[in-house]
Protein backbone atom coordinates (compact mmCIF):
# COMPACT_ATOMS: atom_id res chain seq x y z
CA UNK A 1 0.00 0.00 0.00
CA UNK A 2 1.36 3.42 -1.00
CA UNK A 3 1.75 6.09 1.73
CA UNK A 4 -0.63 9.07 1.56
CA UNK A 5 0.40 11.80 -0.85
CA UNK A 6 1.69 15.18 0.27
CA UNK A 7 -1.48 16.72 -1.16
CA UNK A 8 -3.59 14.51 1.09
CA UNK A 9 -1.60 15.53 4.17
CA UNK A 10 -1.92 19.20 3.33
CA UNK A 11 -5.67 18.81 2.91
CA UNK A 12 -6.00 17.13 6.26
CA UNK A 13 -3.94 19.83 7.94
CA UNK A 14 -6.09 22.50 6.31
CA UNK A 15 -9.10 21.04 8.07
CA UNK A 16 -7.44 21.69 11.41
CA UNK A 17 -6.66 18.03 12.12
CA UNK A 18 -2.94 18.60 12.36
CA UNK A 19 -2.26 15.78 14.79
CA UNK A 20 -4.26 13.29 12.76
CA UNK A 21 -2.58 14.47 9.59
CA UNK A 22 0.84 13.92 11.10
CA UNK A 23 -0.06 10.37 12.09
CA UNK A 24 -1.43 9.66 8.60
CA UNK A 25 1.88 10.73 7.09
CA UNK A 26 3.70 7.93 8.79
CA UNK A 27 4.90 9.75 11.94
CA UNK A 28 5.08 7.29 14.81
CA UNK A 29 7.02 9.44 17.29
CA UNK A 30 4.37 12.08 18.07
CA UNK A 31 3.69 12.38 21.84
CA UNK A 32 1.27 14.48 23.82
CA UNK A 33 2.87 17.24 25.91
CA UNK A 34 1.41 17.97 29.36
CA UNK A 35 0.24 21.51 30.06
CA UNK A 36 2.88 23.68 31.65
CA UNK A 37 0.56 26.47 32.84
CA UNK A 38 -0.66 26.30 36.46
CA UNK A 39 -4.29 25.47 36.99
CA UNK A 40 -5.95 27.83 39.48
CA UNK A 41 -9.18 27.04 41.29
CA UNK A 42 -10.92 29.72 43.32
CA UNK A 43 -12.21 28.62 46.69
CA UNK A 44 -14.83 30.50 48.63
CA UNK A 45 -18.43 31.59 48.45
CA UNK A 46 -20.61 34.63 48.07
CA UNK A 47 -19.13 38.07 47.55
CA UNK A 48 -15.85 36.94 49.06
CA UNK A 49 -15.29 34.16 46.52
CA UNK A 50 -11.87 34.14 44.92
CA UNK A 51 -9.84 35.65 47.75
CA UNK A 52 -8.11 32.36 48.44
CA UNK A 53 -6.85 30.28 45.52
CA UNK A 54 -5.35 26.84 45.27
CA UNK A 55 -2.83 26.53 42.43
CA UNK A 56 -1.77 23.14 41.09
CA UNK A 57 1.20 23.01 38.70
CA UNK A 58 1.66 20.43 35.96
CA UNK A 59 3.98 18.57 38.31
CA UNK A 60 1.22 18.13 40.86
CA UNK A 61 2.52 20.61 43.45
CA UNK A 62 -0.21 22.58 45.23
CA UNK A 63 0.10 25.94 46.95
CA UNK A 64 -2.54 28.11 48.58
CA UNK A 65 -2.26 31.89 48.41
CA UNK A 66 -4.24 34.96 49.35
CA UNK A 67 -3.97 37.33 46.39
CA UNK A 68 -4.92 40.97 46.78
CA UNK A 69 -7.87 41.26 49.09
CA UNK A 70 -9.13 39.22 52.00
CA UNK A 71 -12.54 38.29 53.32
CA UNK A 72 -13.78 41.01 55.63
CA UNK A 73 -16.42 41.41 58.30
CA UNK A 74 -17.13 43.16 61.56
CA UNK A 75 -16.86 42.21 65.21
CA UNK A 76 -19.31 39.37 65.84
CA UNK A 77 -19.39 38.13 62.23
CA UNK A 78 -18.63 34.54 61.23
CA UNK A 79 -16.32 34.30 58.22
CA UNK A 80 -15.60 31.15 56.23
CA UNK A 81 -12.05 30.36 55.20
CA UNK A 82 -10.89 27.36 53.18
CA UNK A 83 -8.52 25.32 55.30
CA UNK A 84 -4.98 26.18 54.24
CA UNK A 85 -3.85 22.56 54.54
CA UNK A 86 -6.96 20.93 53.05
CA UNK A 87 -8.72 23.55 50.88
CA UNK A 88 -11.74 21.29 50.47
CA UNK A 89 -12.45 21.80 54.19
CA UNK A 90 -13.92 25.05 55.47
CA UNK A 91 -13.17 26.75 58.79
CA UNK A 92 -15.94 29.03 60.09
CA UNK A 93 -14.34 31.57 62.42
CA UNK A 94 -16.04 34.15 64.63
CA UNK A 95 -14.50 37.13 66.41
CA UNK A 96 -16.75 37.14 69.48
CA UNK A 97 -15.25 39.82 71.70
CA UNK A 98 -12.27 42.14 72.20
CA UNK A 99 -10.96 42.60 75.75
CA UNK A 100 -9.17 45.94 75.89
CA UNK A 101 -7.54 46.01 78.32
CA UNK A 102 -7.43 42.33 79.20
CA UNK A 103 -6.95 41.16 82.79
CA UNK A 104 -4.54 38.22 83.08
CA UNK A 105 -5.54 35.27 85.22
CA UNK A 106 -2.20 35.45 86.96
CA UNK A 107 -1.74 38.85 88.61
CA UNK A 108 2.00 38.42 88.22
CA UNK A 109 1.64 38.82 84.44
CA UNK A 110 2.26 42.55 84.34
CA UNK A 111 2.69 44.24 80.95
CA UNK A 112 5.95 46.01 80.30
CA UNK A 113 5.94 49.79 80.94
CA UNK A 114 4.06 51.76 78.30
CA UNK A 115 2.07 48.73 77.15
CA UNK A 116 -1.16 46.93 78.01
CA UNK A 117 -2.66 43.49 77.53
CA UNK A 118 -5.35 42.97 74.89
CA UNK A 119 -7.27 39.72 74.46
CA UNK A 120 -9.63 38.23 71.89
CA UNK A 121 -12.35 35.64 72.21
CA UNK A 122 -12.64 33.64 68.98
CA UNK A 123 -14.46 30.48 67.97
CA UNK A 124 -13.82 28.10 65.11
CA UNK A 125 -15.74 25.24 63.52
CA UNK A 126 -14.00 23.17 60.83
CA UNK A 127 -16.19 20.84 58.80
CA UNK A 128 -13.33 18.49 57.95
CA UNK A 129 -10.97 16.05 59.59
CA UNK A 130 -8.23 18.70 59.62
CA UNK A 131 -9.87 20.64 62.46
CA UNK A 132 -7.11 19.60 64.86
CA UNK A 133 -4.50 21.46 62.82
CA UNK A 134 -6.22 24.85 62.58
CA UNK A 135 -4.22 27.69 64.09
CA UNK A 136 -5.15 29.25 67.41
CA UNK A 137 -3.33 32.53 66.90
CA UNK A 138 -4.46 35.86 65.48
CA UNK A 139 -3.18 39.26 64.44
CA UNK A 140 -4.17 42.76 65.50
CA UNK A 141 -3.85 45.68 63.09
CA UNK A 142 -3.09 48.75 65.21
CA UNK A 143 -4.06 52.36 64.66
CA UNK A 144 -0.32 53.08 64.33
CA UNK A 145 -0.19 51.07 61.11
CA UNK A 146 1.70 48.18 62.71
CA UNK A 147 0.70 44.53 63.08
CA UNK A 148 0.76 42.72 66.41
CA UNK A 149 0.74 38.91 66.58
CA UNK A 150 -0.60 36.96 69.52
CA UNK A 151 1.58 34.94 71.84
CA UNK A 152 2.59 37.80 74.11
CA UNK A 153 2.26 35.85 77.33
CA UNK A 154 -1.43 35.74 78.25
CA UNK A 155 -2.72 33.46 75.49
CA UNK A 156 -5.72 31.57 76.90
CA UNK A 157 -4.96 33.07 80.29
CA UNK A 158 -7.07 36.20 80.76
CA UNK A 159 -10.42 36.59 82.46
CA UNK A 160 -13.63 36.51 80.46
CA UNK A 161 -12.56 34.00 77.80
CA UNK A 162 -12.66 30.24 78.40
CA UNK A 163 -10.31 28.18 76.28
CA UNK A 164 -12.00 24.94 75.12
CA UNK A 165 -9.46 23.55 72.66
CA UNK A 166 -7.31 21.60 75.10
CA UNK A 167 -8.16 18.60 72.97
CA UNK A 168 -8.29 18.62 69.20
CA UNK A 169 -11.86 19.45 68.13
CA UNK A 170 -13.73 16.99 65.97
CA UNK A 171 -15.28 17.95 62.62
CA UNK A 172 -18.14 20.43 63.06
CA UNK A 173 -17.33 20.84 66.76
CA UNK A 174 -17.00 24.44 67.98
CA UNK A 175 -13.85 25.39 69.81
CA UNK A 176 -12.98 28.63 71.63
CA UNK A 177 -9.48 30.06 71.73
CA UNK A 178 -8.24 33.22 73.42
CA UNK A 179 -5.26 34.94 71.74
CA UNK A 180 -3.40 37.49 73.86
CA UNK A 181 -1.45 40.57 72.77
CA UNK A 182 0.83 43.26 74.15
CA UNK A 183 -0.10 46.64 72.66
CA UNK A 184 1.44 50.06 73.28
CA UNK A 185 -0.71 52.45 75.25
CA UNK A 186 -2.50 54.81 72.90
CA UNK A 187 -2.62 52.32 70.04
CA UNK A 188 -6.16 51.10 69.38
CA UNK A 189 -7.35 47.93 67.68
CA UNK A 190 -8.63 48.70 64.17
CA UNK A 191 -8.82 45.19 62.70
CA UNK A 192 -8.26 41.57 63.66
CA UNK A 193 -6.84 39.05 61.19
CA UNK A 194 -6.77 35.27 61.10
CA UNK A 195 -5.42 32.48 58.94
CA UNK A 196 -5.71 28.77 59.71
CA UNK A 197 -1.92 28.63 59.95
CA UNK A 198 -1.34 32.31 60.68
CA UNK A 199 2.30 33.16 61.34
CA UNK A 200 4.26 36.38 61.07
CA UNK A 201 5.14 35.68 57.43
CA UNK A 202 1.63 34.55 56.39
CA UNK A 203 -1.02 37.10 55.40
CA UNK A 204 -4.39 37.09 57.13
CA UNK A 205 -7.05 35.44 54.96
CA UNK A 206 -9.99 36.91 56.90
CA UNK A 207 -10.27 40.13 58.89
CA UNK A 208 -12.78 41.83 61.14
CA UNK A 209 -13.12 45.58 61.55
CA UNK A 210 -13.27 46.75 65.17
CA UNK A 211 -15.65 47.88 66.44
PDB file of C-alpha atoms in Angstrom:
ATOM      1  CA  UNK A   1       0.000   0.000   0.000  1.00  0.00           C
ATOM      2  CA  UNK A   2       1.360   3.416  -0.996  1.00  0.00           C
ATOM      3  CA  UNK A   3       1.750   6.085   1.728  1.00  0.00           C
ATOM      4  CA  UNK A   4      -0.634   9.073   1.565  1.00  0.00           C
ATOM      5  CA  UNK A   5       0.395  11.801  -0.850  1.00  0.00           C
ATOM      6  CA  UNK A   6       1.691  15.179   0.274  1.00  0.00           C
ATOM      7  CA  UNK A   7      -1.482  16.720  -1.159  1.00  0.00           C
ATOM      8  CA  UNK A   8      -3.590  14.511   1.094  1.00  0.00           C
ATOM      9  CA  UNK A   9      -1.598  15.532   4.171  1.00  0.00           C
ATOM     10  CA  UNK A  10      -1.924  19.202   3.330  1.00  0.00           C
ATOM     11  CA  UNK A  11      -5.668  18.814   2.913  1.00  0.00           C
ATOM     12  CA  UNK A  12      -6.000  17.131   6.262  1.00  0.00           C
ATOM     13  CA  UNK A  13      -3.944  19.828   7.945  1.00  0.00           C
ATOM     14  CA  UNK A  14      -6.090  22.497   6.314  1.00  0.00           C
ATOM     15  CA  UNK A  15      -9.097  21.035   8.068  1.00  0.00           C
ATOM     16  CA  UNK A  16      -7.437  21.695  11.414  1.00  0.00           C
ATOM     17  CA  UNK A  17      -6.655  18.034  12.119  1.00  0.00           C
ATOM     18  CA  UNK A  18      -2.937  18.603  12.359  1.00  0.00           C
ATOM     19  CA  UNK A  19      -2.262  15.778  14.793  1.00  0.00           C
ATOM     20  CA  UNK A  20      -4.263  13.288  12.759  1.00  0.00           C
ATOM     21  CA  UNK A  21      -2.575  14.473   9.593  1.00  0.00           C
ATOM     22  CA  UNK A  22       0.842  13.922  11.097  1.00  0.00           C
ATOM     23  CA  UNK A  23      -0.061  10.368  12.092  1.00  0.00           C
ATOM     24  CA  UNK A  24      -1.433   9.656   8.595  1.00  0.00           C
ATOM     25  CA  UNK A  25       1.877  10.734   7.088  1.00  0.00           C
ATOM     26  CA  UNK A  26       3.701   7.927   8.787  1.00  0.00           C
ATOM     27  CA  UNK A  27       4.899   9.754  11.941  1.00  0.00           C
ATOM     28  CA  UNK A  28       5.077   7.285  14.807  1.00  0.00           C
ATOM     29  CA  UNK A  29       7.019   9.443  17.295  1.00  0.00           C
ATOM     30  CA  UNK A  30       4.373  12.076  18.067  1.00  0.00           C
ATOM     31  CA  UNK A  31       3.694  12.380  21.839  1.00  0.00           C
ATOM     32  CA  UNK A  32       1.268  14.476  23.823  1.00  0.00           C
ATOM     33  CA  UNK A  33       2.875  17.244  25.906  1.00  0.00           C
ATOM     34  CA  UNK A  34       1.410  17.969  29.360  1.00  0.00           C
ATOM     35  CA  UNK A  35       0.244  21.515  30.057  1.00  0.00           C
ATOM     36  CA  UNK A  36       2.880  23.680  31.654  1.00  0.00           C
ATOM     37  CA  UNK A  37       0.557  26.468  32.842  1.00  0.00           C
ATOM     38  CA  UNK A  38      -0.658  26.298  36.460  1.00  0.00           C
ATOM     39  CA  UNK A  39      -4.294  25.471  36.993  1.00  0.00           C
ATOM     40  CA  UNK A  40      -5.950  27.828  39.478  1.00  0.00           C
ATOM     41  CA  UNK A  41      -9.181  27.038  41.293  1.00  0.00           C
ATOM     42  CA  UNK A  42     -10.916  29.722  43.323  1.00  0.00           C
ATOM     43  CA  UNK A  43     -12.208  28.619  46.691  1.00  0.00           C
ATOM     44  CA  UNK A  44     -14.832  30.497  48.631  1.00  0.00           C
ATOM     45  CA  UNK A  45     -18.431  31.586  48.447  1.00  0.00           C
ATOM     46  CA  UNK A  46     -20.611  34.631  48.067  1.00  0.00           C
ATOM     47  CA  UNK A  47     -19.132  38.075  47.555  1.00  0.00           C
ATOM     48  CA  UNK A  48     -15.850  36.939  49.060  1.00  0.00           C
ATOM     49  CA  UNK A  49     -15.288  34.162  46.519  1.00  0.00           C
ATOM     50  CA  UNK A  50     -11.871  34.135  44.920  1.00  0.00           C
ATOM     51  CA  UNK A  51      -9.844  35.650  47.753  1.00  0.00           C
ATOM     52  CA  UNK A  52      -8.111  32.357  48.444  1.00  0.00           C
ATOM     53  CA  UNK A  53      -6.845  30.282  45.523  1.00  0.00           C
ATOM     54  CA  UNK A  54      -5.352  26.835  45.272  1.00  0.00           C
ATOM     55  CA  UNK A  55      -2.829  26.529  42.426  1.00  0.00           C
ATOM     56  CA  UNK A  56      -1.766  23.141  41.091  1.00  0.00           C
ATOM     57  CA  UNK A  57       1.198  23.011  38.704  1.00  0.00           C
ATOM     58  CA  UNK A  58       1.656  20.433  35.964  1.00  0.00           C
ATOM     59  CA  UNK A  59       3.984  18.573  38.314  1.00  0.00           C
ATOM     60  CA  UNK A  60       1.225  18.134  40.861  1.00  0.00           C
ATOM     61  CA  UNK A  61       2.521  20.608  43.454  1.00  0.00           C
ATOM     62  CA  UNK A  62      -0.208  22.575  45.230  1.00  0.00           C
ATOM     63  CA  UNK A  63       0.103  25.936  46.946  1.00  0.00           C
ATOM     64  CA  UNK A  64      -2.542  28.108  48.583  1.00  0.00           C
ATOM     65  CA  UNK A  65      -2.257  31.890  48.406  1.00  0.00           C
ATOM     66  CA  UNK A  66      -4.241  34.962  49.349  1.00  0.00           C
ATOM     67  CA  UNK A  67      -3.971  37.334  46.388  1.00  0.00           C
ATOM     68  CA  UNK A  68      -4.920  40.968  46.778  1.00  0.00           C
ATOM     69  CA  UNK A  69      -7.873  41.263  49.092  1.00  0.00           C
ATOM     70  CA  UNK A  70      -9.129  39.225  52.004  1.00  0.00           C
ATOM     71  CA  UNK A  71     -12.541  38.287  53.316  1.00  0.00           C
ATOM     72  CA  UNK A  72     -13.781  41.007  55.626  1.00  0.00           C
ATOM     73  CA  UNK A  73     -16.424  41.408  58.296  1.00  0.00           C
ATOM     74  CA  UNK A  74     -17.128  43.159  61.558  1.00  0.00           C
ATOM     75  CA  UNK A  75     -16.865  42.210  65.212  1.00  0.00           C
ATOM     76  CA  UNK A  76     -19.308  39.368  65.835  1.00  0.00           C
ATOM     77  CA  UNK A  77     -19.389  38.127  62.227  1.00  0.00           C
ATOM     78  CA  UNK A  78     -18.627  34.541  61.229  1.00  0.00           C
ATOM     79  CA  UNK A  79     -16.323  34.301  58.216  1.00  0.00           C
ATOM     80  CA  UNK A  80     -15.601  31.148  56.234  1.00  0.00           C
ATOM     81  CA  UNK A  81     -12.050  30.365  55.199  1.00  0.00           C
ATOM     82  CA  UNK A  82     -10.886  27.358  53.176  1.00  0.00           C
ATOM     83  CA  UNK A  83      -8.520  25.323  55.305  1.00  0.00           C
ATOM     84  CA  UNK A  84      -4.980  26.175  54.245  1.00  0.00           C
ATOM     85  CA  UNK A  85      -3.851  22.556  54.540  1.00  0.00           C
ATOM     86  CA  UNK A  86      -6.960  20.932  53.053  1.00  0.00           C
ATOM     87  CA  UNK A  87      -8.723  23.555  50.882  1.00  0.00           C
ATOM     88  CA  UNK A  88     -11.745  21.285  50.470  1.00  0.00           C
ATOM     89  CA  UNK A  89     -12.453  21.800  54.192  1.00  0.00           C
ATOM     90  CA  UNK A  90     -13.921  25.049  55.470  1.00  0.00           C
ATOM     91  CA  UNK A  91     -13.170  26.751  58.786  1.00  0.00           C
ATOM     92  CA  UNK A  92     -15.941  29.029  60.088  1.00  0.00           C
ATOM     93  CA  UNK A  93     -14.337  31.572  62.416  1.00  0.00           C
ATOM     94  CA  UNK A  94     -16.038  34.154  64.629  1.00  0.00           C
ATOM     95  CA  UNK A  95     -14.503  37.131  66.408  1.00  0.00           C
ATOM     96  CA  UNK A  96     -16.748  37.140  69.484  1.00  0.00           C
ATOM     97  CA  UNK A  97     -15.245  39.823  71.699  1.00  0.00           C
ATOM     98  CA  UNK A  98     -12.271  42.136  72.196  1.00  0.00           C
ATOM     99  CA  UNK A  99     -10.956  42.602  75.746  1.00  0.00           C
ATOM    100  CA  UNK A 100      -9.167  45.945  75.894  1.00  0.00           C
ATOM    101  CA  UNK A 101      -7.543  46.014  78.318  1.00  0.00           C
ATOM    102  CA  UNK A 102      -7.429  42.332  79.201  1.00  0.00           C
ATOM    103  CA  UNK A 103      -6.947  41.161  82.785  1.00  0.00           C
ATOM    104  CA  UNK A 104      -4.543  38.224  83.082  1.00  0.00           C
ATOM    105  CA  UNK A 105      -5.543  35.271  85.217  1.00  0.00           C
ATOM    106  CA  UNK A 106      -2.198  35.452  86.962  1.00  0.00           C
ATOM    107  CA  UNK A 107      -1.740  38.849  88.614  1.00  0.00           C
ATOM    108  CA  UNK A 108       2.003  38.416  88.217  1.00  0.00           C
ATOM    109  CA  UNK A 109       1.640  38.819  84.439  1.00  0.00           C
ATOM    110  CA  UNK A 110       2.260  42.551  84.340  1.00  0.00           C
ATOM    111  CA  UNK A 111       2.690  44.236  80.953  1.00  0.00           C
ATOM    112  CA  UNK A 112       5.947  46.015  80.297  1.00  0.00           C
ATOM    113  CA  UNK A 113       5.943  49.790  80.938  1.00  0.00           C
ATOM    114  CA  UNK A 114       4.063  51.762  78.303  1.00  0.00           C
ATOM    115  CA  UNK A 115       2.067  48.733  77.152  1.00  0.00           C
ATOM    116  CA  UNK A 116      -1.159  46.930  78.007  1.00  0.00           C
ATOM    117  CA  UNK A 117      -2.663  43.491  77.527  1.00  0.00           C
ATOM    118  CA  UNK A 118      -5.352  42.970  74.889  1.00  0.00           C
ATOM    119  CA  UNK A 119      -7.268  39.721  74.460  1.00  0.00           C
ATOM    120  CA  UNK A 120      -9.627  38.225  71.888  1.00  0.00           C
ATOM    121  CA  UNK A 121     -12.352  35.637  72.211  1.00  0.00           C
ATOM    122  CA  UNK A 122     -12.640  33.641  68.979  1.00  0.00           C
ATOM    123  CA  UNK A 123     -14.460  30.484  67.970  1.00  0.00           C
ATOM    124  CA  UNK A 124     -13.817  28.097  65.105  1.00  0.00           C
ATOM    125  CA  UNK A 125     -15.739  25.242  63.518  1.00  0.00           C
ATOM    126  CA  UNK A 126     -13.999  23.175  60.830  1.00  0.00           C
ATOM    127  CA  UNK A 127     -16.188  20.842  58.796  1.00  0.00           C
ATOM    128  CA  UNK A 128     -13.330  18.488  57.946  1.00  0.00           C
ATOM    129  CA  UNK A 129     -10.966  16.054  59.594  1.00  0.00           C
ATOM    130  CA  UNK A 130      -8.228  18.699  59.617  1.00  0.00           C
ATOM    131  CA  UNK A 131      -9.871  20.635  62.464  1.00  0.00           C
ATOM    132  CA  UNK A 132      -7.115  19.597  64.861  1.00  0.00           C
ATOM    133  CA  UNK A 133      -4.503  21.463  62.820  1.00  0.00           C
ATOM    134  CA  UNK A 134      -6.224  24.849  62.579  1.00  0.00           C
ATOM    135  CA  UNK A 135      -4.222  27.686  64.086  1.00  0.00           C
ATOM    136  CA  UNK A 136      -5.148  29.246  67.412  1.00  0.00           C
ATOM    137  CA  UNK A 137      -3.333  32.526  66.896  1.00  0.00           C
ATOM    138  CA  UNK A 138      -4.461  35.857  65.482  1.00  0.00           C
ATOM    139  CA  UNK A 139      -3.183  39.256  64.441  1.00  0.00           C
ATOM    140  CA  UNK A 140      -4.168  42.762  65.503  1.00  0.00           C
ATOM    141  CA  UNK A 141      -3.852  45.681  63.094  1.00  0.00           C
ATOM    142  CA  UNK A 142      -3.091  48.745  65.209  1.00  0.00           C
ATOM    143  CA  UNK A 143      -4.061  52.360  64.664  1.00  0.00           C
ATOM    144  CA  UNK A 144      -0.321  53.075  64.333  1.00  0.00           C
ATOM    145  CA  UNK A 145      -0.194  51.067  61.108  1.00  0.00           C
ATOM    146  CA  UNK A 146       1.696  48.177  62.707  1.00  0.00           C
ATOM    147  CA  UNK A 147       0.701  44.530  63.079  1.00  0.00           C
ATOM    148  CA  UNK A 148       0.764  42.724  66.413  1.00  0.00           C
ATOM    149  CA  UNK A 149       0.739  38.913  66.575  1.00  0.00           C
ATOM    150  CA  UNK A 150      -0.602  36.963  69.523  1.00  0.00           C
ATOM    151  CA  UNK A 151       1.584  34.944  71.842  1.00  0.00           C
ATOM    152  CA  UNK A 152       2.587  37.804  74.110  1.00  0.00           C
ATOM    153  CA  UNK A 153       2.260  35.852  77.330  1.00  0.00           C
ATOM    154  CA  UNK A 154      -1.428  35.741  78.252  1.00  0.00           C
ATOM    155  CA  UNK A 155      -2.718  33.461  75.489  1.00  0.00           C
ATOM    156  CA  UNK A 156      -5.721  31.575  76.895  1.00  0.00           C
ATOM    157  CA  UNK A 157      -4.956  33.071  80.293  1.00  0.00           C
ATOM    158  CA  UNK A 158      -7.070  36.203  80.765  1.00  0.00           C
ATOM    159  CA  UNK A 159     -10.424  36.588  82.460  1.00  0.00           C
ATOM    160  CA  UNK A 160     -13.629  36.510  80.456  1.00  0.00           C
ATOM    161  CA  UNK A 161     -12.558  33.995  77.796  1.00  0.00           C
ATOM    162  CA  UNK A 162     -12.665  30.243  78.398  1.00  0.00           C
ATOM    163  CA  UNK A 163     -10.314  28.176  76.282  1.00  0.00           C
ATOM    164  CA  UNK A 164     -11.996  24.945  75.117  1.00  0.00           C
ATOM    165  CA  UNK A 165      -9.458  23.553  72.663  1.00  0.00           C
ATOM    166  CA  UNK A 166      -7.306  21.603  75.102  1.00  0.00           C
ATOM    167  CA  UNK A 167      -8.158  18.599  72.972  1.00  0.00           C
ATOM    168  CA  UNK A 168      -8.293  18.617  69.198  1.00  0.00           C
ATOM    169  CA  UNK A 169     -11.860  19.446  68.125  1.00  0.00           C
ATOM    170  CA  UNK A 170     -13.730  16.990  65.973  1.00  0.00           C
ATOM    171  CA  UNK A 171     -15.275  17.948  62.618  1.00  0.00           C
ATOM    172  CA  UNK A 172     -18.142  20.430  63.064  1.00  0.00           C
ATOM    173  CA  UNK A 173     -17.330  20.843  66.763  1.00  0.00           C
ATOM    174  CA  UNK A 174     -17.001  24.442  67.978  1.00  0.00           C
ATOM    175  CA  UNK A 175     -13.850  25.385  69.808  1.00  0.00           C
ATOM    176  CA  UNK A 176     -12.983  28.629  71.633  1.00  0.00           C
ATOM    177  CA  UNK A 177      -9.481  30.062  71.730  1.00  0.00           C
ATOM    178  CA  UNK A 178      -8.236  33.223  73.416  1.00  0.00           C
ATOM    179  CA  UNK A 179      -5.256  34.939  71.737  1.00  0.00           C
ATOM    180  CA  UNK A 180      -3.400  37.494  73.864  1.00  0.00           C
ATOM    181  CA  UNK A 181      -1.447  40.568  72.773  1.00  0.00           C
ATOM    182  CA  UNK A 182       0.825  43.260  74.146  1.00  0.00           C
ATOM    183  CA  UNK A 183      -0.095  46.638  72.661  1.00  0.00           C
ATOM    184  CA  UNK A 184       1.441  50.059  73.282  1.00  0.00           C
ATOM    185  CA  UNK A 185      -0.714  52.451  75.246  1.00  0.00           C
ATOM    186  CA  UNK A 186      -2.499  54.813  72.897  1.00  0.00           C
ATOM    187  CA  UNK A 187      -2.622  52.320  70.040  1.00  0.00           C
ATOM    188  CA  UNK A 188      -6.156  51.097  69.385  1.00  0.00           C
ATOM    189  CA  UNK A 189      -7.348  47.928  67.678  1.00  0.00           C
ATOM    190  CA  UNK A 190      -8.625  48.703  64.172  1.00  0.00           C
ATOM    191  CA  UNK A 191      -8.819  45.186  62.702  1.00  0.00           C
ATOM    192  CA  UNK A 192      -8.257  41.568  63.661  1.00  0.00           C
ATOM    193  CA  UNK A 193      -6.836  39.047  61.194  1.00  0.00           C
ATOM    194  CA  UNK A 194      -6.769  35.271  61.099  1.00  0.00           C
ATOM    195  CA  UNK A 195      -5.415  32.477  58.943  1.00  0.00           C
ATOM    196  CA  UNK A 196      -5.713  28.771  59.711  1.00  0.00           C
ATOM    197  CA  UNK A 197      -1.918  28.627  59.949  1.00  0.00           C
ATOM    198  CA  UNK A 198      -1.336  32.308  60.682  1.00  0.00           C
ATOM    199  CA  UNK A 199       2.296  33.162  61.345  1.00  0.00           C
ATOM    200  CA  UNK A 200       4.259  36.376  61.069  1.00  0.00           C
ATOM    201  CA  UNK A 201       5.138  35.676  57.429  1.00  0.00           C
ATOM    202  CA  UNK A 202       1.633  34.545  56.390  1.00  0.00           C
ATOM    203  CA  UNK A 203      -1.022  37.105  55.396  1.00  0.00           C
ATOM    204  CA  UNK A 204      -4.391  37.091  57.131  1.00  0.00           C
ATOM    205  CA  UNK A 205      -7.047  35.443  54.956  1.00  0.00           C
ATOM    206  CA  UNK A 206      -9.993  36.911  56.896  1.00  0.00           C
ATOM    207  CA  UNK A 207     -10.272  40.132  58.886  1.00  0.00           C
ATOM    208  CA  UNK A 208     -12.779  41.828  61.141  1.00  0.00           C
ATOM    209  CA  UNK A 209     -13.123  45.583  61.548  1.00  0.00           C
ATOM    210  CA  UNK A 210     -13.269  46.745  65.173  1.00  0.00           C
ATOM    211  CA  UNK A 211     -15.646  47.883  66.442  1.00  0.00           C
TER     212      UNK A 211
END
